[in-house]
CSV table of C-alpha atoms and ligand atoms in Angstrom, one decimal:
chain,number,residue,atom,x,y,z
A,45,MET,CA,-57.7,-13.6,16.4
A,46,ARG,CA,-59.9,-12.6,13.3
A,47,ARG,CA,-59.0,-14.7,10.4
A,48,SER,CA,-58.7,-12.7,7.0
A,49,LEU,CA,-60.9,-12.7,4.4
A,50,VAL,CA,-60.7,-11.5,0.7
A,51,ALA,CA,-63.8,-11.0,-1.5
A,52,GLY,CA,-64.0,-10.7,-5.2
A,53,ASN,CA,-66.9,-8.7,-6.5
A,54,TRP,CA,-67.4,-9.3,-10.1
A,55,LYS,CA,-70.2,-7.1,-10.4
A,56,MET,CA,-71.9,-7.3,-13.8
A,57,HIS,CA,-69.0,-9.1,-15.9
A,58,GLY,CA,-68.2,-12.8,-17.2
A,59,SER,CA,-69.5,-15.3,-19.0
A,60,GLY,CA,-70.1,-19.4,-18.6
A,61,VAL,CA,-66.5,-19.5,-20.3
A,62,MET,CA,-64.8,-17.2,-18.6
A,63,ILE,CA,-66.1,-17.7,-15.5
A,64,THR,CA,-65.1,-21.7,-15.8
A,65,GLY,CA,-61.4,-20.6,-16.9
A,66,LEU,CA,-61.2,-17.5,-14.3
A,67,LEU,CA,-62.1,-20.1,-11.4
A,68,GLN,CA,-60.3,-23.2,-12.5
A,69,ARG,CA,-56.9,-20.3,-12.5
A,70,LEU,CA,-58.0,-19.3,-9.0
A,71,VAL,CA,-58.5,-22.9,-7.6
A,72,GLN,CA,-55.2,-24.1,-9.0
A,73,GLY,CA,-53.0,-20.9,-8.2
A,74,LEU,CA,-54.3,-19.9,-4.6
A,75,GLY,CA,-52.8,-23.7,-3.1
A,76,ALA,CA,-52.1,-23.5,0.3
A,77,ALA,CA,-52.3,-19.5,0.5
A,78,GLU,CA,-55.8,-20.7,1.7
A,79,ASP,CA,-54.5,-21.6,5.0
A,80,GLY,CA,-54.3,-18.0,6.2
A,81,VAL,CA,-57.3,-16.4,4.4
A,82,GLU,CA,-60.9,-17.4,3.7
A,83,VAL,CA,-61.3,-16.6,-0.3
A,84,VAL,CA,-64.8,-15.7,-1.2
A,85,VAL,CA,-66.0,-14.9,-5.0
A,86,CYS,CA,-69.2,-13.2,-6.1
A,87,PRO,CA,-70.0,-14.0,-9.2
A,88,PRO,CA,-73.4,-12.7,-11.2
A,89,ALA,CA,-76.5,-14.4,-9.8
A,90,PRO,CA,-77.0,-16.7,-13.2
A,91,TYR,CA,-73.6,-18.4,-12.8
A,92,LEU,CA,-74.0,-19.3,-9.1
A,93,SER,CA,-74.7,-22.4,-10.3
A,94,LEU,CA,-72.0,-23.0,-12.7
A,95,SER,CA,-69.6,-21.4,-9.8
A,96,GLN,CA,-70.9,-23.8,-7.1
A,97,ASP,CA,-70.2,-27.0,-9.5
A,98,LEU,CA,-66.5,-25.5,-10.2
A,99,LEU,CA,-65.7,-24.8,-6.4
A,100,ARG,CA,-67.0,-28.2,-4.9
A,101,HIS,CA,-64.1,-29.3,-2.9
A,102,THR,CA,-62.4,-26.6,-2.8
A,103,GLY,CA,-61.3,-24.0,-0.2
A,104,VAL,CA,-62.7,-21.3,-2.4
A,105,GLN,CA,-66.6,-20.0,-1.1
A,106,LEU,CA,-69.3,-18.7,-3.1
A,107,GLY,CA,-70.9,-15.3,-2.4
A,108,ALA,CA,-73.7,-13.4,-4.4
A,109,GLN,CA,-74.2,-10.0,-5.0
A,110,ASN,CA,-77.3,-8.7,-3.4
A,111,VAL,CA,-80.2,-10.7,-1.8
A,112,HIS,CA,-83.9,-9.2,-1.1
A,113,ALA,CA,-85.2,-8.3,2.1
A,114,GLU,CA,-88.4,-10.4,2.0
A,115,ALA,CA,-88.3,-14.1,2.0
A,116,ALA,CA,-90.7,-15.0,-0.8
A,117,GLY,CA,-93.7,-12.6,-2.5
A,118,ALA,CA,-94.5,-10.6,-5.7
A,119,TYR,CA,-91.0,-9.2,-6.4
A,120,THR,CA,-90.0,-9.6,-10.1
A,121,GLY,CA,-86.5,-10.1,-10.8
A,122,GLU,CA,-85.3,-10.4,-7.1
A,123,VAL,CA,-83.8,-13.0,-5.2
A,124,ALA,CA,-84.3,-14.6,-1.9
A,125,ALA,CA,-81.7,-15.7,0.8
A,126,ALA,CA,-83.1,-19.0,0.7
A,127,MET,CA,-82.9,-19.4,-3.1
A,128,LEU,CA,-78.9,-18.3,-2.3
A,129,VAL,CA,-78.8,-20.9,0.2
A,130,GLU,CA,-79.8,-23.8,-2.3
A,131,PHE,CA,-76.7,-23.0,-4.3
A,132,GLY,CA,-74.1,-23.0,-1.9
A,133,VAL,CA,-74.0,-19.2,-1.1
A,134,ARG,CA,-72.4,-18.6,2.2
A,135,PHE,CA,-71.7,-14.6,1.8
A,136,VAL,CA,-73.4,-11.8,0.2
A,137,ILE,CA,-72.6,-8.2,-0.3
A,138,VAL,CA,-75.4,-5.6,1.0
A,139,GLY,CA,-75.3,-2.2,0.6
A,140,HIS,CA,-72.6,-1.6,-2.2
A,141,SER,CA,-72.5,1.8,-3.2
A,142,GLU,CA,-73.7,1.2,-6.6
A,143,ARG,CA,-76.8,-0.1,-5.6
A,144,ARG,CA,-77.5,2.6,-3.3
A,145,ARG,CA,-76.6,4.8,-6.2
A,146,ASP,CA,-78.4,3.0,-8.8
A,147,ALA,CA,-81.4,1.6,-7.1
A,148,GLY,CA,-81.7,3.7,-4.5
A,149,GLU,CA,-81.4,1.8,-1.5
A,150,THR,CA,-81.6,3.1,1.6
A,151,ASP,CA,-79.9,2.7,5.2
A,152,GLU,CA,-82.8,0.9,6.0
A,153,GLN,CA,-83.3,-1.2,2.9
A,154,VAL,CA,-79.8,-2.3,3.4
A,155,ALA,CA,-79.9,-3.1,7.3
A,156,ARG,CA,-83.4,-5.4,6.4
A,157,LYS,CA,-81.2,-7.0,3.6
A,158,CYS,CA,-78.6,-7.8,6.4
A,159,ALA,CA,-81.3,-9.2,8.6
A,160,ALA,CA,-82.5,-11.5,6.1
A,161,ALA,CA,-79.0,-12.7,5.1
A,162,LEU,CA,-78.4,-13.6,8.5
A,163,LYS,CA,-81.7,-15.4,9.4
A,164,SER,CA,-81.0,-17.8,6.4
A,165,GLY,CA,-77.1,-18.2,7.8
A,166,ILE,CA,-75.9,-16.5,5.2
A,167,SER,CA,-72.9,-13.9,6.2
A,168,PRO,CA,-74.0,-10.2,5.1
A,169,ILE,CA,-70.8,-8.2,3.8
A,170,VAL,CA,-72.2,-4.9,4.6
A,171,CYS,CA,-70.6,-2.1,2.6
A,172,VAL,CA,-70.2,1.8,4.0
A,173,GLY,CA,-68.7,4.8,2.8
A,174,GLU,CA,-68.5,8.0,2.0
A,175,THR,CA,-68.6,9.9,-1.3
A,176,LEU,CA,-65.9,12.5,-2.4
A,177,GLU,CA,-68.6,15.4,-1.9
A,178,GLU,CA,-69.2,13.9,1.5
A,179,ARG,CA,-65.6,13.6,2.5
A,180,GLU,CA,-64.4,17.1,1.3
A,181,ALA,CA,-67.5,18.5,3.0
A,182,GLY,CA,-65.9,17.2,6.5
A,183,ASN,CA,-68.6,14.4,6.6
A,184,ALA,CA,-67.0,11.1,6.1
A,185,ASP,CA,-67.1,9.7,9.7
A,186,SER,CA,-70.7,10.8,10.2
A,187,VAL,CA,-72.0,9.4,6.9
A,188,VAL,CA,-70.1,6.1,7.8
A,189,ALA,CA,-71.5,6.1,11.6
A,190,ARG,CA,-75.2,6.8,10.1
A,191,GLN,CA,-74.9,3.8,7.8
A,192,VAL,CA,-73.3,1.3,10.6
A,193,ASN,CA,-75.8,2.4,13.1
A,194,ALA,CA,-78.4,1.7,10.7
A,195,ILE,CA,-77.6,-2.1,10.8
A,196,LEU,CA,-76.5,-2.0,14.5
A,197,GLN,CA,-80.3,-0.7,15.0
A,198,ARG,CA,-81.9,-3.2,13.3
A,199,CYS,CA,-79.6,-6.2,14.0
A,200,ASP,CA,-79.2,-8.1,17.2
A,201,ASP,CA,-75.6,-8.3,18.3
A,202,ALA,CA,-75.3,-12.3,18.6
A,203,ALA,CA,-77.0,-12.1,14.8
A,204,LEU,CA,-74.3,-10.0,14.1
A,205,LEU,CA,-71.2,-12.1,15.1
A,206,ASN,CA,-71.7,-13.7,11.3
A,207,SER,CA,-71.6,-10.4,9.5
A,208,VAL,CA,-68.6,-8.8,7.7
A,209,PHE,CA,-68.1,-4.9,7.0
A,210,ALA,CA,-66.8,-3.6,4.2
A,211,TYR,CA,-65.4,0.3,4.3
A,212,GLU,CA,-65.4,1.7,0.8
A,213,PRO,CA,-64.8,4.8,0.0
A,214,VAL,CA,-67.1,5.8,-3.2
A,215,TRP,CA,-64.5,8.2,-4.5
A,216,ALA,CA,-62.1,4.8,-4.5
A,217,ILE,CA,-64.2,2.5,-6.1
A,218,GLY,CA,-63.2,1.2,-10.3
A,219,THR,CA,-61.3,4.8,-10.0
A,220,GLY,CA,-57.8,3.5,-9.5
A,221,ILE,CA,-57.4,6.0,-6.3
A,222,THR,CA,-56.9,4.1,-3.1
A,223,ALA,CA,-57.4,5.5,0.4
A,224,THR,CA,-54.1,5.5,1.9
A,225,PRO,CA,-53.0,3.0,4.6
A,226,ALA,CA,-53.7,5.4,7.3
A,227,GLN,CA,-57.3,7.2,5.9
A,228,ALA,CA,-58.2,3.5,5.7
A,229,GLN,CA,-57.1,2.5,9.2
A,230,SER,CA,-59.0,5.5,10.4
A,231,MET,CA,-62.3,4.7,9.2
A,232,HIS,CA,-62.2,1.2,10.2
A,233,GLY,CA,-61.1,2.3,13.7
A,234,LEU,CA,-63.9,4.3,13.7
A,235,ILE,CA,-66.5,1.3,12.6
A,236,ARG,CA,-64.9,-1.0,15.1
A,237,SER,CA,-65.4,1.4,18.1
A,238,LEU,CA,-69.4,1.9,16.7
A,239,LEU,CA,-69.2,-2.1,16.9
A,240,ARG,CA,-68.1,-1.9,20.4
A,241,GLU,CA,-70.4,0.5,21.6
A,242,SER,CA,-73.0,-2.5,20.9
A,243,SER,CA,-70.9,-5.4,22.2
A,244,ILE,CA,-67.2,-6.1,22.9
A,245,ASP,CA,-67.3,-9.6,21.7
A,246,LEU,CA,-68.6,-7.9,18.3
A,247,ALA,CA,-66.0,-5.7,17.8
A,248,ALA,CA,-63.4,-8.2,18.7
A,249,ARG,CA,-64.6,-10.6,16.4
A,250,THR,CA,-66.2,-8.9,13.2
A,251,ARG,CA,-64.2,-8.5,10.0
A,252,ILE,CA,-63.5,-5.3,8.4
A,253,LEU,CA,-62.7,-5.3,5.0
A,254,TYR,CA,-60.9,-2.7,2.9
A,255,GLY,CA,-62.7,-2.1,-0.7
A,256,GLY,CA,-61.4,0.8,-3.1
A,257,SER,CA,-58.9,-0.1,-6.3
A,258,VAL,CA,-57.1,-2.7,-4.2
A,259,SER,CA,-54.5,-4.2,-6.2
A,260,ALA,CA,-51.2,-6.5,-6.0
A,261,GLU,CA,-49.0,-3.0,-5.7
A,262,ASN,CA,-51.3,-1.8,-2.7
A,263,ALA,CA,-52.7,-4.8,-0.7
A,264,ARG,CA,-49.6,-5.4,1.5
A,265,ALA,CA,-49.8,-2.1,2.9
A,266,LEU,CA,-53.4,-1.8,3.7
A,267,PHE,CA,-53.7,-5.3,5.1
A,268,ALA,CA,-51.0,-4.5,7.6
A,269,GLN,CA,-53.1,-2.2,9.4
A,270,SER,CA,-54.6,-3.4,12.3
A,271,ASP,CA,-57.7,-2.9,11.8
A,272,ILE,CA,-57.9,-4.1,8.0
A,273,ASP,CA,-59.0,-7.8,8.1
A,274,GLY,CA,-59.1,-8.2,4.4
A,275,GLY,CA,-60.7,-6.9,1.2
A,276,LEU,CA,-63.4,-6.5,-1.0
A,277,VAL,CA,-62.1,-6.4,-4.4
A,278,GLY,CA,-63.7,-5.5,-7.8
A,279,GLY,CA,-61.6,-5.0,-10.8
A,280,ALA,CA,-58.5,-6.8,-9.7
A,281,SER,CA,-61.0,-10.0,-9.1
A,282,LEU,CA,-61.3,-10.6,-12.4
A,283,ARG,CA,-57.4,-10.8,-13.2
A,284,PRO,CA,-57.0,-14.3,-11.5
A,285,GLU,CA,-52.8,-13.8,-11.3
A,286,GLU,CA,-53.5,-10.4,-9.4
A,287,PHE,CA,-56.5,-11.7,-7.6
A,288,ILE,CA,-54.4,-14.8,-6.4
A,289,THR,CA,-51.1,-12.1,-5.1
A,290,ILE,CA,-53.8,-9.9,-3.3
A,291,CYS,CA,-54.9,-13.3,-1.4
A,292,LYS,CA,-51.4,-14.2,-0.7
A,293,SER,CA,-50.4,-10.8,0.5
A,294,VAL,CA,-53.2,-11.0,3.2
A,295,SER,CA,-52.0,-14.8,3.8
A,296,GLU,CA,-48.6,-14.1,4.3
A,297,GLN,CA,-49.0,-11.7,6.9
A,298,TRP,CA,-51.6,-14.1,9.1
A,299,LYS,CA,-50.4,-15.3,12.3
A,300,PRO,CA,-52.4,-18.2,13.9
B,1262,PEP,C1,-66.7,-2.8,-5.1
B,1262,PEP,O1,-66.7,-2.8,-6.2
B,1262,PEP,O2,-66.7,-3.2,-4.3
B,1262,PEP,C2,-64.7,-2.3,-5.8
B,1262,PEP,C3,-63.7,-2.3,-4.4
B,1262,PEP,O3,-64.3,-2.2,-7.0
B,1262,PEP,P1,-62.7,-2.1,-7.4
B,1262,PEP,O4,-61.9,-2.8,-6.5
B,1262,PEP,O5,-62.7,-2.2,-8.7
B,1262,PEP,O6,-62.8,-0.5,-6.6
Protein backbone atom coordinates (compact mmCIF):
# COMPACT_ATOMS: atom_id res chain seq x y z
CA MET A 1 0.00 0.00 0.00
CA ARG A 2 1.45 3.36 -1.00
CA ARG A 3 1.07 6.08 1.62
CA SER A 4 -0.33 9.28 0.14
CA LEU A 5 1.84 12.35 0.08
CA VAL A 6 1.07 16.03 -0.34
CA ALA A 7 4.00 18.41 -0.86
CA GLY A 8 3.74 22.19 -0.85
CA ASN A 9 6.10 24.02 -3.18
CA TRP A 10 6.35 27.56 -1.87
CA LYS A 11 8.58 28.67 -4.77
CA MET A 12 10.18 32.11 -4.16
CA HIS A 13 7.56 33.30 -1.69
CA GLY A 14 7.62 34.12 1.99
CA SER A 15 9.44 35.97 4.76
CA GLY A 16 10.42 34.95 8.26
CA VAL A 17 7.20 36.35 9.70
CA MET A 18 4.98 34.89 7.00
CA ILE A 19 6.57 31.42 7.19
CA THR A 20 6.35 31.33 10.99
CA GLY A 21 2.62 32.05 10.85
CA LEU A 22 2.01 29.63 7.98
CA LEU A 23 3.77 26.71 9.64
CA GLN A 24 2.15 27.31 13.02
CA ARG A 25 -1.29 27.33 11.40
CA LEU A 26 -0.50 24.26 9.34
CA VAL A 27 0.73 22.15 12.21
CA GLN A 28 -2.25 23.16 14.33
CA GLY A 29 -4.80 22.59 11.57
CA LEU A 30 -3.53 19.26 10.27
CA GLY A 31 -4.02 17.40 13.54
CA ALA A 32 -4.81 13.74 12.98
CA ALA A 33 -4.92 14.15 9.19
CA GLU A 34 -1.28 13.14 9.23
CA ASP A 35 -2.32 9.53 9.92
CA GLY A 36 -3.44 9.09 6.35
CA VAL A 37 -1.05 11.32 4.48
CA GLU A 38 2.56 12.42 4.58
CA VAL A 39 2.77 16.20 4.46
CA VAL A 40 5.90 17.97 3.20
CA VAL A 41 6.62 21.68 2.80
CA CYS A 42 9.37 23.05 0.56
CA PRO A 43 10.32 26.59 1.61
CA PRO A 44 12.95 28.73 -0.15
CA ALA A 45 16.46 27.62 0.93
CA PRO A 46 17.19 30.56 3.30
CA TYR A 47 14.21 29.55 5.44
CA LEU A 48 15.14 25.88 5.85
CA SER A 49 16.70 26.44 9.26
CA LEU A 50 13.72 28.42 10.56
CA SER A 51 11.34 25.81 9.15
CA GLN A 52 13.35 22.98 10.68
CA ASP A 53 13.00 24.62 14.10
CA LEU A 54 9.27 25.20 13.70
CA LEU A 55 8.61 21.65 12.46
CA ARG A 56 10.57 19.84 15.17
CA HIS A 57 8.36 17.22 16.90
CA THR A 58 5.56 17.68 14.37
CA GLY A 59 4.42 15.30 11.64
CA VAL A 60 5.13 17.78 8.84
CA GLN A 61 8.34 17.03 6.95
CA LEU A 62 10.78 19.38 5.32
CA GLY A 63 11.63 19.49 1.62
CA ALA A 64 13.86 21.69 -0.53
CA GLN A 65 13.22 23.11 -3.98
CA ASN A 66 16.56 22.30 -5.61
CA VAL A 67 19.88 20.53 -5.14
CA HIS A 68 23.17 20.45 -7.02
CA ALA A 69 24.33 17.25 -8.68
CA GLU A 70 27.86 17.50 -7.26
CA ALA A 71 28.77 16.84 -3.63
CA ALA A 72 30.89 20.02 -3.26
CA GLY A 73 32.98 22.39 -5.33
CA ALA A 74 33.22 25.74 -7.08
CA TYR A 75 29.50 26.14 -7.81
CA THR A 76 28.58 29.63 -6.63
CA GLY A 77 25.04 29.95 -5.38
CA GLU A 78 24.36 26.22 -5.36
CA VAL A 79 23.43 23.90 -2.50
CA ALA A 80 24.67 20.31 -2.06
CA ALA A 81 22.54 17.41 -0.86
CA ALA A 82 24.66 16.89 2.27
CA MET A 83 23.98 20.52 3.26
CA LEU A 84 20.24 19.93 2.97
CA VAL A 85 20.56 16.86 5.18
CA GLU A 86 22.06 19.06 7.92
CA PHE A 87 18.81 21.03 7.98
CA GLY A 88 16.61 17.97 8.31
CA VAL A 89 15.53 17.96 4.66
CA ARG A 90 13.91 14.64 3.68
CA PHE A 91 12.63 15.49 0.18
CA VAL A 92 13.86 17.66 -2.68
CA ILE A 93 12.07 18.75 -5.83
CA VAL A 94 14.13 18.08 -8.97
CA GLY A 95 13.27 18.88 -12.57
CA HIS A 96 10.50 21.36 -11.83
CA SER A 97 9.38 22.82 -15.16
CA GLU A 98 10.27 26.32 -13.96
CA ARG A 99 13.88 25.19 -13.57
CA ARG A 100 13.87 23.25 -16.83
CA ARG A 101 12.60 26.44 -18.50
CA ASP A 102 14.45 29.21 -16.59
CA ALA A 103 17.69 27.45 -15.69
CA GLY A 104 17.80 25.30 -18.82
CA GLU A 105 17.99 22.07 -16.86
CA THR A 106 18.19 19.06 -19.16
CA ASP A 107 16.87 15.54 -18.58
CA GLU A 108 20.47 14.48 -17.96
CA GLN A 109 21.05 17.18 -15.31
CA VAL A 110 17.77 16.37 -13.61
CA ALA A 111 18.75 12.69 -13.50
CA ARG A 112 22.13 13.60 -11.95
CA LYS A 113 20.40 15.70 -9.30
CA CYS A 114 18.07 12.81 -8.59
CA ALA A 115 21.05 10.49 -8.14
CA ALA A 116 22.79 12.99 -5.83
CA ALA A 117 19.71 13.29 -3.63
CA LEU A 118 19.28 9.51 -3.40
CA LYS A 119 22.95 9.07 -2.50
CA SER A 120 22.48 11.43 0.47
CA GLY A 121 19.32 9.69 1.65
CA ILE A 122 16.97 12.44 0.45
CA SER A 123 13.88 11.44 -1.54
CA PRO A 124 13.80 13.29 -4.84
CA ILE A 125 10.39 14.46 -6.07
CA VAL A 126 11.07 14.15 -9.79
CA CYS A 127 8.85 16.47 -11.84
CA VAL A 128 7.90 15.53 -15.38
CA GLY A 129 5.32 16.99 -17.71
CA GLU A 130 4.63 18.31 -21.18
CA THR A 131 4.03 21.86 -22.40
CA LEU A 132 0.78 22.86 -24.07
CA GLU A 133 2.52 22.88 -27.48
CA GLU A 134 3.79 19.36 -26.91
CA ARG A 135 0.31 18.16 -25.89
CA GLU A 136 -1.36 19.84 -28.85
CA ALA A 137 1.18 18.25 -31.17
CA GLY A 138 0.24 14.84 -29.77
CA ASN A 139 3.63 14.42 -28.08
CA ALA A 140 2.65 14.48 -24.40
CA ASP A 141 3.27 10.77 -23.82
CA SER A 142 6.61 10.69 -25.60
CA VAL A 143 7.90 13.79 -23.76
CA VAL A 144 6.97 12.39 -20.36
CA ALA A 145 8.37 8.96 -21.29
CA ARG A 146 11.67 10.58 -22.31
CA GLN A 147 11.87 12.47 -18.99
CA VAL A 148 11.07 9.36 -16.91
CA ASN A 149 13.44 7.12 -18.88
CA ALA A 150 16.33 9.55 -18.31
CA ILE A 151 15.88 8.93 -14.58
CA LEU A 152 15.56 5.16 -14.97
CA GLN A 153 18.73 5.03 -17.06
CA ARG A 154 20.84 7.01 -14.58
CA CYS A 155 19.61 5.66 -11.21
CA ASP A 156 19.32 2.04 -10.17
CA ASP A 157 15.98 0.53 -9.25
CA ALA A 158 16.87 -0.21 -5.63
CA ALA A 159 17.85 3.42 -4.97
CA LEU A 160 14.79 4.70 -6.80
CA LEU A 161 12.54 2.97 -4.28
CA ASN A 162 13.09 6.14 -2.23
CA SER A 163 11.97 8.44 -5.01
CA VAL A 164 8.66 10.13 -5.75
CA PHE A 165 7.50 11.20 -9.20
CA ALA A 166 5.24 14.16 -9.91
CA TYR A 167 3.31 14.56 -13.14
CA GLU A 168 2.95 18.29 -13.66
CA PRO A 169 1.60 19.32 -17.04
CA VAL A 170 3.31 22.66 -17.65
CA TRP A 171 0.08 24.18 -18.98
CA ALA A 172 -1.61 23.51 -15.64
CA ILE A 173 1.03 25.06 -13.36
CA GLY A 174 -0.12 28.34 -11.86
CA THR A 175 -2.76 28.78 -14.55
CA GLY A 176 -5.89 27.71 -12.71
CA ILE A 177 -6.40 25.10 -15.45
CA THR A 178 -6.20 21.57 -14.10
CA ALA A 179 -5.81 18.33 -16.01
CA THR A 180 -9.05 16.40 -15.82
CA PRO A 181 -8.91 13.39 -13.51
CA ALA A 182 -9.02 11.19 -16.63
CA GLN A 183 -6.14 13.04 -18.34
CA ALA A 184 -4.06 12.88 -15.18
CA GLN A 185 -4.85 9.19 -14.54
CA SER A 186 -3.89 8.34 -18.11
CA MET A 187 -0.44 9.94 -17.71
CA HIS A 188 0.06 8.48 -14.25
CA GLY A 189 -0.76 5.06 -15.69
CA LEU A 190 1.88 5.59 -18.37
CA ILE A 191 4.50 6.63 -15.80
CA ARG A 192 3.73 3.57 -13.68
CA SER A 193 4.00 1.30 -16.71
CA LEU A 194 7.44 2.79 -17.49
CA LEU A 195 8.52 2.11 -13.90
CA ARG A 196 7.18 -1.44 -14.26
CA GLU A 197 9.38 -2.06 -17.29
CA SER A 198 12.31 -1.39 -14.97
CA SER A 199 11.03 -3.16 -11.85
CA ILE A 200 7.65 -4.50 -10.71
CA ASP A 201 8.49 -3.55 -7.13
CA LEU A 202 9.41 -0.02 -8.13
CA ALA A 203 6.12 0.42 -9.97
CA ALA A 204 4.12 -0.92 -7.04
CA ARG A 205 5.84 1.20 -4.40
CA THR A 206 6.58 4.54 -6.06
CA ARG A 207 4.28 7.43 -5.27
CA ILE A 208 3.23 9.45 -8.30
CA LEU A 209 1.85 12.88 -7.39
CA TYR A 210 -0.23 15.16 -9.58
CA GLY A 211 0.66 18.85 -9.73
CA GLY A 212 -0.91 21.74 -11.59
CA SER A 213 -3.47 24.09 -10.04
CA VAL A 214 -4.55 21.62 -7.37
CA SER A 215 -7.17 23.30 -5.17
CA ALA A 216 -9.60 22.46 -2.39
CA GLU A 217 -12.28 22.06 -5.10
CA ASN A 218 -10.53 19.64 -7.44
CA ALA A 219 -8.28 17.66 -5.06
CA ARG A 220 -10.80 14.97 -4.12
CA ALA A 221 -11.61 13.93 -7.70
CA LEU A 222 -7.94 13.88 -8.70
CA PHE A 223 -6.81 11.90 -5.67
CA ALA A 224 -9.58 9.34 -6.20
CA GLN A 225 -7.77 8.09 -9.33
CA SER A 226 -6.02 4.77 -8.82
CA ASP A 227 -2.54 5.90 -9.89
CA ILE A 228 -2.60 9.33 -8.23
CA ASP A 229 -0.95 9.05 -4.83
CA GLY A 230 -1.16 12.69 -3.75
CA GLY A 231 -0.24 16.12 -4.96
CA LEU A 232 2.51 18.64 -5.49
CA VAL A 233 0.81 21.92 -4.68
CA GLY A 234 2.11 25.39 -5.52
CA GLY A 235 -0.17 28.41 -5.02
CA ALA A 236 -2.67 26.71 -2.73
CA SER A 237 0.11 25.59 -0.36
CA LEU A 238 0.61 29.23 0.65
CA ARG A 239 -2.98 29.41 1.86
CA PRO A 240 -2.98 27.32 5.05
CA GLU A 241 -6.73 26.63 5.23
CA GLU A 242 -6.82 25.46 1.61
CA PHE A 243 -3.67 23.35 1.96
CA ILE A 244 -5.10 21.69 5.08
CA THR A 245 -8.32 20.90 3.17
CA ILE A 246 -6.27 19.38 0.33
CA CYS A 247 -4.27 17.24 2.77
CA LYS A 248 -7.45 16.11 4.50
CA SER A 249 -9.12 15.17 1.24
CA VAL A 250 -6.23 12.76 0.56
CA SER A 251 -6.18 11.51 4.11
CA GLU A 252 -9.92 10.71 4.08
CA GLN A 253 -9.45 8.43 1.08
CA TRP A 254 -6.65 6.50 2.74
CA LYS A 255 -7.44 2.95 3.71
CA PRO A 256 -4.71 1.28 5.79
C1 LIG B 1 4.01 23.71 -8.78
O1 LIG B 1 4.65 24.75 -8.73
O2 LIG B 1 4.61 22.63 -8.68
C2 LIG B 1 2.57 23.79 -8.94
C3 LIG B 1 1.92 22.71 -9.17
O3 LIG B 1 2.01 25.04 -8.85
P1 LIG B 1 0.41 25.38 -8.81
O4 LIG B 1 -0.20 24.43 -7.82
O5 LIG B 1 0.36 26.79 -8.37
O6 LIG B 1 -0.11 25.16 -10.18
